[in-house]
XYZ file of C-alpha atoms in Angstrom:
209
model
C -38.282 55.080 -20.137
C -40.140 56.399 -17.125
C -42.285 54.630 -15.728
C -45.753 56.563 -16.065
C -47.108 58.228 -12.416
C -49.657 56.064 -12.543
C -48.084 52.782 -12.666
C -45.558 53.215 -9.689
C -48.389 52.056 -7.572
C -49.065 48.915 -9.236
C -45.852 48.437 -9.060
C -45.110 48.365 -5.813
C -48.220 46.378 -5.335
C -46.759 44.112 -6.961
C -43.431 44.081 -5.444
C -45.457 43.118 -2.409
C -47.981 40.760 -3.384
C -44.524 38.895 -5.330
C -42.322 39.305 -2.077
C -44.956 38.351 0.197
C -45.658 35.062 -2.070
C -42.010 33.348 -3.109
C -41.262 34.461 -0.074
C -43.603 32.086 1.640
C -43.614 28.837 -0.717
C -39.287 29.117 -0.020
C -38.645 30.556 2.830
C -36.195 30.433 5.077
C -38.296 33.943 6.059
C -41.471 35.207 6.110
C -41.761 39.230 7.164
C -45.082 38.599 9.249
C -45.904 42.282 8.302
C -44.979 44.075 11.301
C -41.054 43.339 11.896
C -40.853 40.464 12.727
C -38.862 37.269 10.648
C -41.133 34.251 11.092
C -39.434 30.775 10.030
C -40.591 28.912 6.315
C -39.727 25.974 5.656
C -39.631 25.662 1.462
C -42.812 24.070 -0.496
C -43.220 20.092 -0.916
C -44.071 17.608 -3.498
C -46.321 16.777 -0.407
C -47.715 19.557 0.528
C -47.715 21.341 -3.525
C -49.751 18.167 -4.396
C -51.749 18.220 -0.872
C -55.455 17.816 -1.523
C -57.352 18.585 1.854
C -61.206 18.032 0.602
C -62.872 15.547 -2.062
C -62.947 16.148 -5.137
C -60.182 18.384 -5.922
C -58.733 20.008 -8.966
C -55.282 19.869 -8.691
C -52.542 19.498 -11.132
C -51.409 15.279 -12.861
C -50.145 13.325 -14.791
C -51.239 12.954 -18.165
C -51.825 9.096 -18.117
C -53.768 9.342 -14.604
C -56.260 11.921 -16.821
C -58.315 14.675 -15.509
C -59.740 14.602 -11.846
C -62.853 14.476 -10.657
C -65.801 16.895 -12.606
C -62.617 17.654 -14.920
C -63.370 16.362 -18.521
C -59.465 17.482 -19.789
C -55.796 18.150 -18.699
C -55.160 21.771 -19.725
C -51.878 22.520 -20.721
C -48.598 21.702 -22.671
C -49.165 18.187 -24.039
C -45.425 17.032 -24.913
C -45.197 17.755 -20.748
C -45.685 14.719 -18.692
C -48.589 17.527 -16.638
C -51.170 19.065 -16.782
C -53.796 21.464 -14.851
C -57.327 20.390 -14.356
C -60.108 21.700 -16.089
C -63.112 21.989 -18.497
C -64.787 24.545 -21.179
C -67.462 26.186 -19.793
C -69.955 26.686 -17.852
C -68.028 25.322 -15.031
C -68.874 23.078 -12.085
C -71.112 24.322 -9.635
C -69.944 24.704 -6.460
C -66.462 24.894 -8.242
C -64.133 22.449 -7.310
C -61.942 23.035 -4.106
C -57.803 23.513 -5.969
C -54.715 22.161 -4.673
C -51.663 24.510 -4.115
C -50.534 23.344 -7.702
C -53.735 24.342 -9.383
C -53.576 26.972 -8.349
C -48.754 27.848 -9.065
C -50.468 26.979 -12.299
C -53.160 29.166 -12.915
C -50.351 32.000 -11.185
C -47.695 30.725 -14.239
C -50.085 30.176 -16.820
C -52.058 34.181 -16.269
C -48.833 35.261 -16.344
C -46.813 33.238 -18.979
C -49.757 34.133 -21.591
C -50.634 37.863 -20.888
C -47.018 39.185 -21.038
C -46.720 37.142 -25.046
C -50.497 38.620 -25.331
C -48.978 42.080 -24.492
C -45.491 42.469 -25.545
C -44.945 38.832 -27.443
C -45.935 36.061 -30.221
C -49.782 37.187 -29.453
C -50.062 33.360 -30.577
C -49.755 31.938 -27.603
C -52.198 29.441 -26.029
C -52.831 27.469 -22.664
C -51.128 24.253 -24.709
C -47.952 25.828 -24.362
C -47.621 26.336 -21.090
C -45.848 23.772 -19.676
C -47.083 22.097 -15.450
C -45.840 20.850 -12.571
C -46.051 17.953 -11.243
C -43.622 19.587 -8.525
C -42.999 22.452 -6.263
C -39.409 23.356 -7.182
C -40.211 24.043 -10.839
C -43.377 25.420 -10.377
C -42.138 27.565 -7.917
C -39.072 28.262 -11.024
C -41.784 29.456 -13.064
C -43.631 31.173 -11.388
C -40.298 33.367 -10.106
C -39.150 33.727 -13.955
C -43.616 33.838 -15.302
C -43.565 36.489 -12.795
C -40.586 38.466 -13.202
C -40.998 38.886 -16.989
C -44.348 40.510 -16.555
C -42.908 42.485 -14.123
C -39.845 43.339 -16.772
C -42.694 44.133 -19.139
C -44.548 47.015 -17.262
C -41.443 48.936 -17.375
C -41.308 49.123 -21.059
C -44.829 50.422 -21.517
C -46.015 54.448 -21.509
C -49.564 56.284 -20.133
C -50.923 55.681 -23.933
C -50.611 52.473 -23.824
C -52.387 51.886 -19.894
C -55.112 54.041 -21.817
C -55.403 51.732 -24.786
C -57.811 48.990 -25.749
C -56.692 45.868 -26.499
C -53.562 46.844 -25.827
C -53.349 43.059 -24.092
C -55.218 40.243 -26.419
C -55.004 37.925 -24.065
C -57.758 35.899 -24.758
C -59.183 33.762 -22.007
C -60.236 36.991 -20.060
C -61.791 40.245 -21.191
C -58.723 42.142 -22.169
C -58.769 42.567 -25.397
C -62.282 45.449 -24.691
C -59.944 46.712 -21.758
C -58.280 49.089 -21.524
C -54.077 48.229 -20.103
C -54.344 50.104 -17.320
C -57.636 47.503 -15.660
C -55.987 45.203 -17.155
C -52.650 45.154 -14.784
C -54.813 47.122 -11.988
C -56.338 43.204 -12.380
C -53.522 40.565 -12.525
C -52.742 42.618 -8.698
C -55.684 41.600 -8.030
C -55.153 37.782 -9.399
C -51.542 37.632 -7.266
C -52.886 39.027 -4.110
C -55.718 36.611 -3.808
C -54.157 33.798 -4.773
C -51.648 34.425 -2.520
C -53.716 34.770 0.104
C -55.572 30.669 -0.991
C -51.421 29.598 -1.162
C -50.666 31.101 2.352
C -53.788 29.866 3.869
C -53.531 26.529 2.307
C -49.128 26.001 3.091
C -51.005 27.056 7.374
C -53.297 23.915 7.258
C -51.287 22.181 5.697
C -49.034 22.898 8.209
C -50.736 22.858 11.177
C -52.388 18.939 9.461
C -48.507 18.165 10.023
C -47.754 18.700 13.272
C -51.041 16.862 15.011
């Protein structure tokens, strides 16, 4: 199938952001942005779960219950771990979130939006596994983001203009043309990827001291 020309730059942006984030998470090197390779260690469990500020939201063992100002742990309830959450309205100011929380959020968005675009359109947050260790989370993110990317290669130009082509229930997707949804997922990957990268740098600097 021929990729719609207006989708091509969004796919290129997605590929760039995804590769940068995965290299930041796994190493052994990262392109500094100017062609030089910078050594990067793989994400450790300690860094994955590091809470750099009081009252962080993170992923937690279900036996421990939700963290500060959270009222529930979202995710697959058959698993041992969940992610801090609360129904709207959300706390103000917003809790600071860990790498684990942010990576779990990305996994959930890619898994559910892929399903609600080209899958059963039935999966919920209660079907998404939350991971308590860095290796499993990175593996899940790799698979979820790859599935979203593969699905995008099957859409047509007409699909991009279709309102509700994605029926993801936790956003405005049912009211948006699909092109806007694709653009938004890129923004989610870009800004959460940047946040995760900064947290990795802060944790490395803290350990270095």
